[in-house]
Each structure stands twice: as C-alpha cells, then as structure tokens.
Tab-separated table of C-alpha atoms and ligand atoms in Angstrom:
chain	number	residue	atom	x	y	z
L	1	UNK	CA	-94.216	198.140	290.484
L	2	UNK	CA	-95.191	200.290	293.424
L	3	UNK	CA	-95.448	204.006	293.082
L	4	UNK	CA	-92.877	204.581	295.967
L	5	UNK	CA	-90.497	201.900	294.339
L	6	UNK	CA	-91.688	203.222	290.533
L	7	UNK	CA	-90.261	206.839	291.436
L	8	UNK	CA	-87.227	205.731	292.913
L	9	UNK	CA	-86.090	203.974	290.285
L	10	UNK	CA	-86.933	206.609	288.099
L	11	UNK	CA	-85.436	208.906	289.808
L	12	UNK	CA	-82.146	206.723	290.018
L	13	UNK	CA	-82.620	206.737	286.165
L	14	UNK	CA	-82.503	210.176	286.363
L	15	UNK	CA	-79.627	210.557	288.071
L	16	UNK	CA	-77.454	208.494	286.119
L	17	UNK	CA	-78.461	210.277	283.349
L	18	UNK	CA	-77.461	213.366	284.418
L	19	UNK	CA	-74.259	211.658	285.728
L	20	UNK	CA	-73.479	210.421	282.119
L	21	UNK	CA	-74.242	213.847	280.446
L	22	UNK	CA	-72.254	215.419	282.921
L	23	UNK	CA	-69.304	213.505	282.410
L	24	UNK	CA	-70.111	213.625	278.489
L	25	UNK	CA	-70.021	217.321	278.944
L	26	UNK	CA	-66.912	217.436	280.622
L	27	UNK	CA	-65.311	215.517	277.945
L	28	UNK	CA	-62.612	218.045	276.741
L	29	UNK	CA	-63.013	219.378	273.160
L	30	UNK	CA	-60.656	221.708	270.571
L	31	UNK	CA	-61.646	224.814	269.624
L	32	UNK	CA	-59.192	224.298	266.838
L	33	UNK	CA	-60.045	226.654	263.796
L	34	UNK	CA	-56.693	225.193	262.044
L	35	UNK	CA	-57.533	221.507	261.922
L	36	UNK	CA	-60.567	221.278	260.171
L	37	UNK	CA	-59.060	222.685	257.366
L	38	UNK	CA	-56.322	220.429	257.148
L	39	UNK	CA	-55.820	217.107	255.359
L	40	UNK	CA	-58.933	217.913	253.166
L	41	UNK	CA	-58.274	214.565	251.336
L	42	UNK	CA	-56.229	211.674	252.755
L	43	UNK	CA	-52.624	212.709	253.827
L	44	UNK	CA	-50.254	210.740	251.579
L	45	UNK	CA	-46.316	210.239	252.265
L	46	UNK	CA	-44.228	208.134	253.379
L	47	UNK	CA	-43.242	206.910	257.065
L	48	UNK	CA	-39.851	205.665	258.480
L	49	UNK	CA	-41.360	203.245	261.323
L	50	UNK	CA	-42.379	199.874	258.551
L	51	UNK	CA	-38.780	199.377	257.408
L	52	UNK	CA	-36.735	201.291	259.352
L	53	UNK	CA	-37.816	200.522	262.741
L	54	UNK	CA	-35.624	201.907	265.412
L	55	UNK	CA	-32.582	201.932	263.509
L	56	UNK	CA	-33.799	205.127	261.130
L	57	UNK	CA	-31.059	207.964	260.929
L	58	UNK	CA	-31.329	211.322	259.304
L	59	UNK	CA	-29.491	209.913	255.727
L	60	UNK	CA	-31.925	207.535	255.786
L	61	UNK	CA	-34.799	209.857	255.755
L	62	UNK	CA	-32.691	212.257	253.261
L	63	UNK	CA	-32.717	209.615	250.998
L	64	UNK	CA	-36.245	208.486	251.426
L	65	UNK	CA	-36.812	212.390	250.034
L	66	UNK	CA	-34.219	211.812	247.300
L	67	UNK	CA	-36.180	208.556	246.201
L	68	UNK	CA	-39.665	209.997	246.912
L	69	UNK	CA	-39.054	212.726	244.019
L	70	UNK	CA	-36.714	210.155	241.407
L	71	UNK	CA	-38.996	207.792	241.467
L	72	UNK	CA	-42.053	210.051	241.054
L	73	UNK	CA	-43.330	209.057	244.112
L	74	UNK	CA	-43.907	212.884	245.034
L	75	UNK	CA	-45.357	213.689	241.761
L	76	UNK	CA	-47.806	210.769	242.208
L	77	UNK	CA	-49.107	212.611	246.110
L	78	UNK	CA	-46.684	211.068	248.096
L	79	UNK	CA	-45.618	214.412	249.648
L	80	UNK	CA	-45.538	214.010	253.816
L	81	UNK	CA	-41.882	212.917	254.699
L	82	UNK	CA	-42.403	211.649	258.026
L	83	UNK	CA	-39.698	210.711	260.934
L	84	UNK	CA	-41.196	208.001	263.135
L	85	UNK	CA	-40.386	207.113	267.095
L	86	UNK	CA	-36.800	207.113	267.941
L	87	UNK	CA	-35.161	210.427	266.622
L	88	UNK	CA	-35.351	211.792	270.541
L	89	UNK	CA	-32.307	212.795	272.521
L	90	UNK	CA	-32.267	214.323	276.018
L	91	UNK	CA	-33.831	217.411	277.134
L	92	UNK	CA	-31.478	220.294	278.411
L	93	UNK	CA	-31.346	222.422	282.063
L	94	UNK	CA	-34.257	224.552	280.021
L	95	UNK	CA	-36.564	221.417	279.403
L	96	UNK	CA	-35.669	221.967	275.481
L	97	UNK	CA	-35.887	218.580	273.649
L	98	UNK	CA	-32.702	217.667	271.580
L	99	UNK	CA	-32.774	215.190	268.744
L	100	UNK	CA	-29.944	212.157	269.328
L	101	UNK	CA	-27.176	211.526	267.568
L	102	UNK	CA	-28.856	209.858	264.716
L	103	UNK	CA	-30.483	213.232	263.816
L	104	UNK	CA	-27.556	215.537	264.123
L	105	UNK	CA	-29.698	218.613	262.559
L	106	UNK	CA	-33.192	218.670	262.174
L	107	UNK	CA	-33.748	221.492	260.740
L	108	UNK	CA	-31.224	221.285	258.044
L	109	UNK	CA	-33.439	217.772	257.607
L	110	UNK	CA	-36.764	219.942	257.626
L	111	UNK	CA	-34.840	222.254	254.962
L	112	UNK	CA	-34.306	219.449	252.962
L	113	UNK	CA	-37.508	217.837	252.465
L	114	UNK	CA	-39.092	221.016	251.656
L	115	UNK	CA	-36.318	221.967	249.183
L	116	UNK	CA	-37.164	218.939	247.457
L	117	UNK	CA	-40.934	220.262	247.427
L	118	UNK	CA	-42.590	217.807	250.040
L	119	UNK	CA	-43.764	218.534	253.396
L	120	UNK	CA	-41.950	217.268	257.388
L	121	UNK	CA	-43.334	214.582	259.405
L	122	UNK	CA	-42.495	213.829	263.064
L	123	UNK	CA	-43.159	211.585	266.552
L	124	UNK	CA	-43.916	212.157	269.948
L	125	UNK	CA	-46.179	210.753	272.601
L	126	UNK	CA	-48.208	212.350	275.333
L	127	UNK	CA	-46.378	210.233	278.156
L	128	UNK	CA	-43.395	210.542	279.665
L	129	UNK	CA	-41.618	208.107	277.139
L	130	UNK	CA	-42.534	206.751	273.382
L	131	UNK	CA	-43.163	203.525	272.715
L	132	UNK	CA	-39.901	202.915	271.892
L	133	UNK	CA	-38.671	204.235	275.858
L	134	UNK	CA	-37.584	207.757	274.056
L	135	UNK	CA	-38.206	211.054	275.502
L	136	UNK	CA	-42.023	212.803	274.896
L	137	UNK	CA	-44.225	215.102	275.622
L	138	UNK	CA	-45.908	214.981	278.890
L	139	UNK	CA	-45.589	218.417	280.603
L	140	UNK	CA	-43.871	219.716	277.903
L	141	UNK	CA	-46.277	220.358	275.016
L	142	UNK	CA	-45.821	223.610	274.278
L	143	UNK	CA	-42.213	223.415	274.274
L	144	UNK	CA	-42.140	220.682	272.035
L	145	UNK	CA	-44.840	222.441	269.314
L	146	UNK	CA	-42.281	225.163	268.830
L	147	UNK	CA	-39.648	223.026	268.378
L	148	UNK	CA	-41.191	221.435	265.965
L	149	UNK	CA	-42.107	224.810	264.238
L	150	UNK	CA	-38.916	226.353	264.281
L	151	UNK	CA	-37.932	222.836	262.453
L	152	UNK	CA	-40.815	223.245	259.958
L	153	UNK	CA	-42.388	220.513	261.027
L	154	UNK	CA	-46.001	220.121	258.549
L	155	UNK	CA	-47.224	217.213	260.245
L	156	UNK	CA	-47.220	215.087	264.043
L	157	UNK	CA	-48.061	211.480	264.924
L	158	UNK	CA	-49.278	211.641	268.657
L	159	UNK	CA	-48.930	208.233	269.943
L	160	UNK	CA	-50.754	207.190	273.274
L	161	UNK	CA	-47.773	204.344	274.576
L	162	UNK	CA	-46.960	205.195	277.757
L	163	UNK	CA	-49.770	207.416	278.482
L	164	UNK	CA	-51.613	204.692	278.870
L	165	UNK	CA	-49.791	203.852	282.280
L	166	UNK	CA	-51.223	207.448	283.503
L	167	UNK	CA	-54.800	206.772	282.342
L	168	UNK	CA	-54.502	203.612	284.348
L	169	UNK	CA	-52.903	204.841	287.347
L	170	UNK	CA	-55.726	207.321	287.446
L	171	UNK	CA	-58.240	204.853	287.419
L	172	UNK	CA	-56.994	202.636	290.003
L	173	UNK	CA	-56.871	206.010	292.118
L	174	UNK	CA	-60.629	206.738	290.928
L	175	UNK	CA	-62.573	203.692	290.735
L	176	UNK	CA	-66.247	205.980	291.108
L	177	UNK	CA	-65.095	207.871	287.973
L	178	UNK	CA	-65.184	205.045	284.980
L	179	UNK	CA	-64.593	208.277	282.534
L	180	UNK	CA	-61.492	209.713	284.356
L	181	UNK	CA	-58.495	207.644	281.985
L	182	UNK	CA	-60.251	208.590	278.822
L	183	UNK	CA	-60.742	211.986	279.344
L	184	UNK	CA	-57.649	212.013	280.156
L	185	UNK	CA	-56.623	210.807	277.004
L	186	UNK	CA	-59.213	213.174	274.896
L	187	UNK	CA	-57.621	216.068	277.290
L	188	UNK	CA	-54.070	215.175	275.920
L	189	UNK	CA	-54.838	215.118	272.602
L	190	UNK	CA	-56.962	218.567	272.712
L	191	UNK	CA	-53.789	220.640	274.106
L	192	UNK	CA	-51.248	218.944	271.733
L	193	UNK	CA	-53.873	220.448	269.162
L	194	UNK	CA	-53.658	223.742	271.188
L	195	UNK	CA	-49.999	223.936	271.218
L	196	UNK	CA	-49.883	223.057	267.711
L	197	UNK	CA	-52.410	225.775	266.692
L	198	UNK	CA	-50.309	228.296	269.097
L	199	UNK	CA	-47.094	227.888	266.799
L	200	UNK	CA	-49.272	229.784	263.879
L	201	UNK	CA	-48.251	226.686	261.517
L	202	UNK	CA	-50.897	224.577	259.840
L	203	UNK	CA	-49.912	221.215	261.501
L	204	UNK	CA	-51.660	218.051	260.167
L	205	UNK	CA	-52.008	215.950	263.313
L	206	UNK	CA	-52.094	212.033	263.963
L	207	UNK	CA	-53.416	210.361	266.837
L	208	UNK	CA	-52.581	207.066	267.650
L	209	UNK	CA	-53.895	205.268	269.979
L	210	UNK	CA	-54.788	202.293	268.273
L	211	UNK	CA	-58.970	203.092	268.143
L	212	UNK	CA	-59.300	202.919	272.264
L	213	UNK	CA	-62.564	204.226	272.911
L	214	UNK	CA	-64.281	204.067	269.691
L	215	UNK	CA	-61.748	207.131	268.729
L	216	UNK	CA	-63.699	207.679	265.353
L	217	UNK	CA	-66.843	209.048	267.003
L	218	UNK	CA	-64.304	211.396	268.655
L	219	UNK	CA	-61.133	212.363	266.884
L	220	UNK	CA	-62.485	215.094	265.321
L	221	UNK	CA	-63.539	217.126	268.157
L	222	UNK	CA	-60.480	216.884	269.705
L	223	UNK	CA	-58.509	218.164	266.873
L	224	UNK	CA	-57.557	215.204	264.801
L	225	UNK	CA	-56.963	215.137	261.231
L	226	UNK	CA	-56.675	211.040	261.018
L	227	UNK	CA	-56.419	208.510	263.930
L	228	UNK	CA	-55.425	205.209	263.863
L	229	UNK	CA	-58.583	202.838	264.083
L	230	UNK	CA	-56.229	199.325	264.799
L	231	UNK	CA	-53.350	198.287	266.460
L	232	UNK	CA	-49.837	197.864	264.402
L	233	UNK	CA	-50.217	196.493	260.664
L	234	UNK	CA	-46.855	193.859	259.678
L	235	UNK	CA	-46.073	193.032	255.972
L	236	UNK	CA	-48.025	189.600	255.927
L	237	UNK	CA	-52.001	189.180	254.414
L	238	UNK	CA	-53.105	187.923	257.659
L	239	UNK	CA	-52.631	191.233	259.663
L	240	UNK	CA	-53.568	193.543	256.470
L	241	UNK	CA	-56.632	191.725	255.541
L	242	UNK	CA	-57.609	191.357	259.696
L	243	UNK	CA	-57.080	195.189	259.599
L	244	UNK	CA	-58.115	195.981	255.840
L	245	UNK	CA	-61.677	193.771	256.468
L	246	UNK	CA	-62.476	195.420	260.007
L	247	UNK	CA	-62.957	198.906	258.801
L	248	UNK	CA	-66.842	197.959	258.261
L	249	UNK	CA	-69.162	200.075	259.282
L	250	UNK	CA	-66.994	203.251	260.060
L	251	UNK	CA	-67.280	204.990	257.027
L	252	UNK	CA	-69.791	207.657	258.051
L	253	UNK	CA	-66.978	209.064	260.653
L	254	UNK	CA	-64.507	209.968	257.391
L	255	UNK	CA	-65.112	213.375	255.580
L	256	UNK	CA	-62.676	216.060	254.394
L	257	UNK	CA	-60.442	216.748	257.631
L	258	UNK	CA	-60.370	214.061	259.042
L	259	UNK	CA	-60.115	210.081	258.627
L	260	UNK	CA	-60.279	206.723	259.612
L	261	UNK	CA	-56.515	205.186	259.913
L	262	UNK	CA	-55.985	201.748	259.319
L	263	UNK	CA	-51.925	201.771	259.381
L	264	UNK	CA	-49.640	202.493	256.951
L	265	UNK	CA	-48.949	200.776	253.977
L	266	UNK	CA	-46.487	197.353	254.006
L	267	UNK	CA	-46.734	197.552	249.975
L	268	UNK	CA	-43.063	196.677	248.748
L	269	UNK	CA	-41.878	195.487	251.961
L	270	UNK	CA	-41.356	191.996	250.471
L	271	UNK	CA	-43.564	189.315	252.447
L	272	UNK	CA	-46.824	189.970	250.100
L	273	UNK	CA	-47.292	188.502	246.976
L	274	UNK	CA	-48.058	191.038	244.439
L	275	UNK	CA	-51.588	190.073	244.338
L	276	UNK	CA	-51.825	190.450	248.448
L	277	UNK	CA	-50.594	194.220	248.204
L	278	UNK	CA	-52.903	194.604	245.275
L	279	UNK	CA	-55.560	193.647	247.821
L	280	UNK	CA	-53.580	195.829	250.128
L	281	UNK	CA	-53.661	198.966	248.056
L	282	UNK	CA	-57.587	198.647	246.749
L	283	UNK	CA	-58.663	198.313	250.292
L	284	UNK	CA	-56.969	201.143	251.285
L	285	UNK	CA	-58.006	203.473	248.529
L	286	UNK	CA	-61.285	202.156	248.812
L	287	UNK	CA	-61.558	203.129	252.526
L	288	UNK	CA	-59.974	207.039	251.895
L	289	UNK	CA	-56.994	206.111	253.731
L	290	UNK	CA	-54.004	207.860	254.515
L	291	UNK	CA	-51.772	206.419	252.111
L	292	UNK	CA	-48.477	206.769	254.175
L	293	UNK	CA	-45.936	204.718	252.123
L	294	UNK	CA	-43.712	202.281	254.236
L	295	UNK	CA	-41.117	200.790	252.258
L	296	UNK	CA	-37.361	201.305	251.234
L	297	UNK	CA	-37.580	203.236	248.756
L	298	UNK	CA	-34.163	203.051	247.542
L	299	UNK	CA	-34.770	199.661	246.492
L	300	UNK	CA	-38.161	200.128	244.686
L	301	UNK	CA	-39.164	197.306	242.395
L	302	UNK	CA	-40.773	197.454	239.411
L	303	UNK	CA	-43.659	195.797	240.475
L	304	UNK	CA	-44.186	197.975	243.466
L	305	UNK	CA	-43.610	201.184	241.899
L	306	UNK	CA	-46.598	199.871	239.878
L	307	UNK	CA	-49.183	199.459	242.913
L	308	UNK	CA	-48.256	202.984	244.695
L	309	UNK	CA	-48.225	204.839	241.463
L	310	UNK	CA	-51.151	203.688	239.756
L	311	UNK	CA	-52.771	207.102	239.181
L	312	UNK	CA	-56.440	205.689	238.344
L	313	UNK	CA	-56.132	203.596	241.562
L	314	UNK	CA	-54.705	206.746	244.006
L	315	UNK	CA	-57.672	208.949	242.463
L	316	UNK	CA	-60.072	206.705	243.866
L	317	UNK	CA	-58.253	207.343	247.714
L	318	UNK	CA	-58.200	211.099	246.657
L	319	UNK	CA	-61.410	211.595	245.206
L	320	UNK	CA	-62.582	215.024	246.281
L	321	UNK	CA	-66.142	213.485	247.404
L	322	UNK	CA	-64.373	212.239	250.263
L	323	UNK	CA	-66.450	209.449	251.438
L	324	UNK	CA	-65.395	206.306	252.543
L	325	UNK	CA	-66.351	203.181	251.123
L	326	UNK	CA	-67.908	200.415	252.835
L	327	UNK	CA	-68.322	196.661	252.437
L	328	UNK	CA	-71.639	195.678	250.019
L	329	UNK	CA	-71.979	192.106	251.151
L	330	UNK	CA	-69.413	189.037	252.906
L	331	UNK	CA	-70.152	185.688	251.440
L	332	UNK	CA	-68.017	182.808	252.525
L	333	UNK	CA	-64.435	184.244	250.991
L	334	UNK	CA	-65.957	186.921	249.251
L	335	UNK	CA	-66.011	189.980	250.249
L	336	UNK	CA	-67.469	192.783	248.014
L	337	UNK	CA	-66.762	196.775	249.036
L	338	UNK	CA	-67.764	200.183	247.282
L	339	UNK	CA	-67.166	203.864	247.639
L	340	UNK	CA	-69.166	206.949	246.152
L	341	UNK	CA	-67.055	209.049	244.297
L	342	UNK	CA	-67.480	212.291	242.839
L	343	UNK	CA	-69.894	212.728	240.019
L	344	UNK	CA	-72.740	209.858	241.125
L	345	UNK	CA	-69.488	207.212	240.161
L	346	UNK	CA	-68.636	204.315	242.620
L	347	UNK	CA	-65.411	202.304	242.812
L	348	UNK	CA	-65.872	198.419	243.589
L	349	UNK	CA	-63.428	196.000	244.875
L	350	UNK	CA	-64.264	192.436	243.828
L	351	UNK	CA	-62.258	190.634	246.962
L	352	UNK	CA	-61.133	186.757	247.284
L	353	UNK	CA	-60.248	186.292	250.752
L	354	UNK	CA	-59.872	182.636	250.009
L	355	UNK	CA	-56.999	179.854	248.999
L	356	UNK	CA	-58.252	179.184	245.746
L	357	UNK	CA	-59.042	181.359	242.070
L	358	UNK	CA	-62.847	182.089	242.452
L	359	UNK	CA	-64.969	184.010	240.306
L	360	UNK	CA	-66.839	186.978	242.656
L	361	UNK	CA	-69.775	188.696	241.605
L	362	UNK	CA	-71.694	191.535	242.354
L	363	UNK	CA	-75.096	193.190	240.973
L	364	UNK	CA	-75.605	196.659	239.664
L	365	UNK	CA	-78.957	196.433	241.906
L	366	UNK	CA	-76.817	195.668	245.049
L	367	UNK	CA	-74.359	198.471	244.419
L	368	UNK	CA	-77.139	200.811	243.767
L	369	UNK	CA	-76.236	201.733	240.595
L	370	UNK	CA	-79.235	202.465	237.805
L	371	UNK	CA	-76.894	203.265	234.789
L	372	UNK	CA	-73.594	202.328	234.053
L	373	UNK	CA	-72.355	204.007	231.277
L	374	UNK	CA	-68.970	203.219	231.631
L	375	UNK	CA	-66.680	200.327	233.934
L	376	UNK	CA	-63.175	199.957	233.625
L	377	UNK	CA	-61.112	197.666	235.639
L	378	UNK	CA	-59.284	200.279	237.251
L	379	UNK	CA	-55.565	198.173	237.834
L	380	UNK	CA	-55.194	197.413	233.748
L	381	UNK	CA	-57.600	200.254	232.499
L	382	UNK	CA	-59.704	197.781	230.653
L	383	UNK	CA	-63.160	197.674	229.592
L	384	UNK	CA	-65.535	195.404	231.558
L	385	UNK	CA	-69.026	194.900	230.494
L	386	UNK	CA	-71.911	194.032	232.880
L	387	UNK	CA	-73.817	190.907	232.122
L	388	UNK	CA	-77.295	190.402	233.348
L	389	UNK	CA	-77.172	192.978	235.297
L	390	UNK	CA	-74.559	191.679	237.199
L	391	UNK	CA	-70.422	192.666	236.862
L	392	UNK	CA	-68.532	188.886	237.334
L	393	UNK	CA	-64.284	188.829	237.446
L	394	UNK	CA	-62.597	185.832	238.014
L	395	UNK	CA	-60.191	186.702	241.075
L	396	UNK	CA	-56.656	185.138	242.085
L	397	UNK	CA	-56.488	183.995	245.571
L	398	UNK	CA	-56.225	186.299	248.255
L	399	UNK	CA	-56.563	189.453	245.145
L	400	UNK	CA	-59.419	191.392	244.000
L	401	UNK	CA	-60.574	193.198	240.913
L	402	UNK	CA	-61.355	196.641	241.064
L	403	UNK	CA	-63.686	198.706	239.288
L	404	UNK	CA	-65.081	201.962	238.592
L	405	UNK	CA	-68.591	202.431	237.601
L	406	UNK	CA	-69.351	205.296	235.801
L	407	UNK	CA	-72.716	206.738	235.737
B	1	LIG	C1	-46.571	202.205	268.018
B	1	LIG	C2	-47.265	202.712	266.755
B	1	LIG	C3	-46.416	202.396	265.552
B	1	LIG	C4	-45.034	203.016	265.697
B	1	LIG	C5	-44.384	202.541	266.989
B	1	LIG	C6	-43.087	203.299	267.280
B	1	LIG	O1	-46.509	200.814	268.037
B	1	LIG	O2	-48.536	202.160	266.640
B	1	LIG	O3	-47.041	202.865	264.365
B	1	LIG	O4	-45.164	204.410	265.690
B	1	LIG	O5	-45.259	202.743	268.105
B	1	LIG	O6	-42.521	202.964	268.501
C-alpha cells in the first residue's frame, strides 16, 4: 500500500472510530440509584397476559390474589401480582390516564393485593398505543409514573409495540444515522426509569422488547431490572424449549438487579405434558429467571401445584449467588446445563430433547466439580450416587433430571 493511500485509509479508520464512540457515547444511560437495588434475586409472581389474554378484568386479578395466598403460592415467592396489556381506558382534558371499564378501581385493586401481603404489577408501552391498540405512554411518562404511584403500583412491564413504528419512522428520515431508532429506544426506556425513580417508590421495572439489540449487554444501564431476551413464549414444548435452549451463552449479563427474561411461565396452562413443564420449570430455575406464574390459578391441579411449589427446585432460581447457569455440552438430543450456587454447589439439569426415553450423562470432570459430597435429585429429593466419575439418569422424552451437587 502506498503511504498517501496507507494514511488515508487510516485516517478513514480513524474517523469511523470516532464516529462509533461518539454515537456509543451518546447512547442515553440512567443515573438510576433505585434500580440497582431492586429485584436482588429473580422477581417471582404471577402475570394476567398467558391465560387471560385480553379478556382479564379486575375480579379476575382479585382472585388470582385470593388463589396466590390459598394455595400457598405467595408463601412459596410468588408475590408480584401483575395486570398485563389491556386494563387502559381514555385519557381526560388533563392528559390523566383512566383505567376502562374492566378495571373500575385500581387502587382499591392495588389495596387489595397488598392487603393480602403481595406486591402490584402493571402495563404500558412507550408508543402511542400497546400492543394490544390500548392507550400508553408516549409523551406522557411522568404522568403515567404517578398514576401508577398513587395506585401503589411495585412493579411495570415497559413493552416496545408500537414504538417500534417511531424508531422506524426515524430511520427512514435518517438513513446517515444507523444508531438513531435504537437510541431511541434506550432513550425511552432511561426516562420511564426517571419518572419511575421521581415518584419516590421503589418500582421494579420490565422491559420488553423482545431482546432487539442484544438488550442484555444494555438493560442495565438503562435502568432495567429484567428484560425480555425472546419474543412471546405459548404453552406448547416447541416454543418453550426454542426459547428455554437459546438462553446459551448469556449468563454473564445476569447478577443481582437485573436478569435475563425468557417469558413467563406456561406451567399449568394445559398443552404440556407434565414432564414438558418439568423441563419447563428446571430450565427456568436453572437460568435465574423471573418466575412470573401464568396460569389460572383458580383451577390449580395437583400436579401443577407440584412443579411451581417445589421449594428445593425454586431455591435453585433464588439462590442468593445469583448466577445464571449455562449449558455444559449439546449432544444430539441431549442437552446438559449447570448453575453455581451458593456455597461452591452447582445445580444440573440432565435434558432429553428427544422422542424417545434416553439415558443422559454427564461427568463430575465436565461440570467442574472435584468433590461431591452430596447429590440429590432435586424433583423427588432422592439420593443419587456418581459412578465412575460420571452422574447417569435415565430421562423420559422431552424431561430432564435435575440435580444438585453438593460440595
Ligand atoms: C407483547 C408481549 C406479551 C404481552 C402482549 C400484550 O406481545 O411480549 O408478553 O405483554 O404484548 O399485548
């Protein structure tokens, strides 16, 4: 290369270097003191939005309470009562947001859950409309935050929809600025977190936007306490395990404060077979995820009482370590994960992701473990003995065994 051309190119180089930092510095972060100390292990609750849909009304979520606390759901963690999309009404002459008529009185509803001991969840959407077409939050923020405080409102799922159409519109309007529709996005997340922070009440907050823009390496310094990683989970294995399996590799973005969401739980919803939601559930726990409940609870069975009240099995999602665990090795249907936990012990899930009863094995060597004093199968609080050096369990299709090592 030429010295004339050499420089130029460096200098080009140069240039878009600076370019790129400037337009990394300009990315907008929260100076949020409130959020980091939030959600210091995985919010658990429960969510209208899996069963309910659109059709939720304020009895229903009254009696979600009711059953979170008979049950024992509550007493179990399950303490975030959270309204999903489609509890909005109009906004008055003053720009004040009313509720519809399927919420006649929300903060008699607030009231309630936190008579009953648990803690308010709600909805909104930086747009101009959820995804369900119902009045949010753009231009409005602030307005909206107090609302929500004088409701009590503990927690808020901020879901991009139709912000999106704004990010987009700004890009087609600014095709020399690639950056422009995402810091747009990272913008409206870090003044939700502002107006949040201005009500004085410790508000857990929830972006969704379905992982646009690698939102892990992000969330947090814009506020966030969890963010959705995936777009929408349904109750069948394919989507879980699609969603479940994907999480690889994003463990080191998860600590106290903040987490990786992979959707909230279909366990109970009636298209699984127990075994699936088993799979469902140890995933989940094993990745330190929210554990946001999405079932009718009035009509609990046994069996599913079983999978989101295992205590042994919710300690591993709550463990006060608060790492996230991470796959150990993929081998045809197996599929082989572990978490650290606190006190040098690991939990292991023991996957099938095939059609057919397989045994699936793993070694102590490849799970890093030098002494295990103690392993219990953590579902039936059995025993298990290594063998070899190696921990075998014959798995049903599409299940998994799960384990905690003890050191
Ligand atoms: C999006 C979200 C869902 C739910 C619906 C409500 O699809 O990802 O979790 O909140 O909107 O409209």
């Amino acid at each position: 290369m030429g010295k004339l051309v050499k420089s130029a190119a460096m200098k080009a180089v140069t240039l878009m270097l600076a370019a790129g930092m400037t337009a990394f510095a300009q990315m907008p972060v929260s100076n949020s003191k409130i959020a980091p100390t939030l959600a210091q292990t995985p919010p658990m609750g429960w969510n209208s939005w899996n069963h309910f849909a659109g059709k939720v009304t304020q009895q229903d979520v009254m009696d979600a309470a009711d059953a979170l606390v008979k049950t024992g759901m509550r007493d179990a963690g399950y303490v975030y009562v959270n309204i999903d999309d489609t509890w909005e009404g109009e906004r008055d002459a003053q720009g004040v947001l009313h509720s519809n008529s399927k919420f006649p009185d929300m903060k008699a509803l607030g009231d309630y859950i936190h008579a009953h001991g648990m803690k308010f969840g709600i909805y909104s959407s930086p747009g101009l409309t959820t995804c369900a077409h119902f009045a949010a939050s753009l231009g409005h923020e602030q307005q909206d935050a107090d609302l929500y405080a004088s409701w009590g409102v503990d927690y808020l799922k901020y879901d991009l929809c139709s912000f999106r159409k704004n990010m987009n519109d700004a890009q087609t309007a600014h095709p020399d600025d690639p950056e422009i529709g995402n810091r747009m996005m990272r913008e409206a997340y870090v003044k939700m977190r502002a107006a949040l922070d201005h009500t004085g009440r410790p508000i857990v907050f929830s972006l969704c936007q379905y992982g646009f823009d690698n939102v892990w390496t992000w969330g947090p310094s814009v506020g966030g306490n969890l963010w959705r990683t995936t777009d929408d989970i349904n109750d069948t294995y394919g989507r879980m395990a699609l969603i479940g399996f994907s999480q690889a590799g994003l463990a080191k973005y998860a600590a106290p404060g903040h987490w990786n969401d992979p959707d909230m739980l279909e366990v109970g919803n009636g298209k699984m077979s127990t075994d699936e939601y088993r799979t469902h559930m140890s995933l989940w726990v094993l990745l330190a995820a929210p554990l946001i409940a999405g079932n009718d609870l009035s009509k609990m069975s046994d069996d599913a009482k079983a999978l989101l009240m295992n205590r042994a099995v919710i300690a591993i999602d709550q463990d006060p370590l608060g790492k996230q665990g991470d796959r150990v090795y993929e081998e045809g249907p197996h599929d082989v994960w572990s978490k650290p936990l606190a006190g040098g012990a690991i939990a292991v899930g023991l996957f099938n992701r095939g059609e057919m009863v397989s045994p699936v094995s793993v070694t102590l060597k490849e799970l890093g473990v030098k002494k295990a004093r103690e392993i219990v199968n953590v579902w039936t609080g059995e025993k298990v003995e290594a063998k070899d050096g190696s921990l075998t369990a014959v798995v049903p299709k599409h299940g998994v065994v799960l384990l905690r090592v003890a050191p």
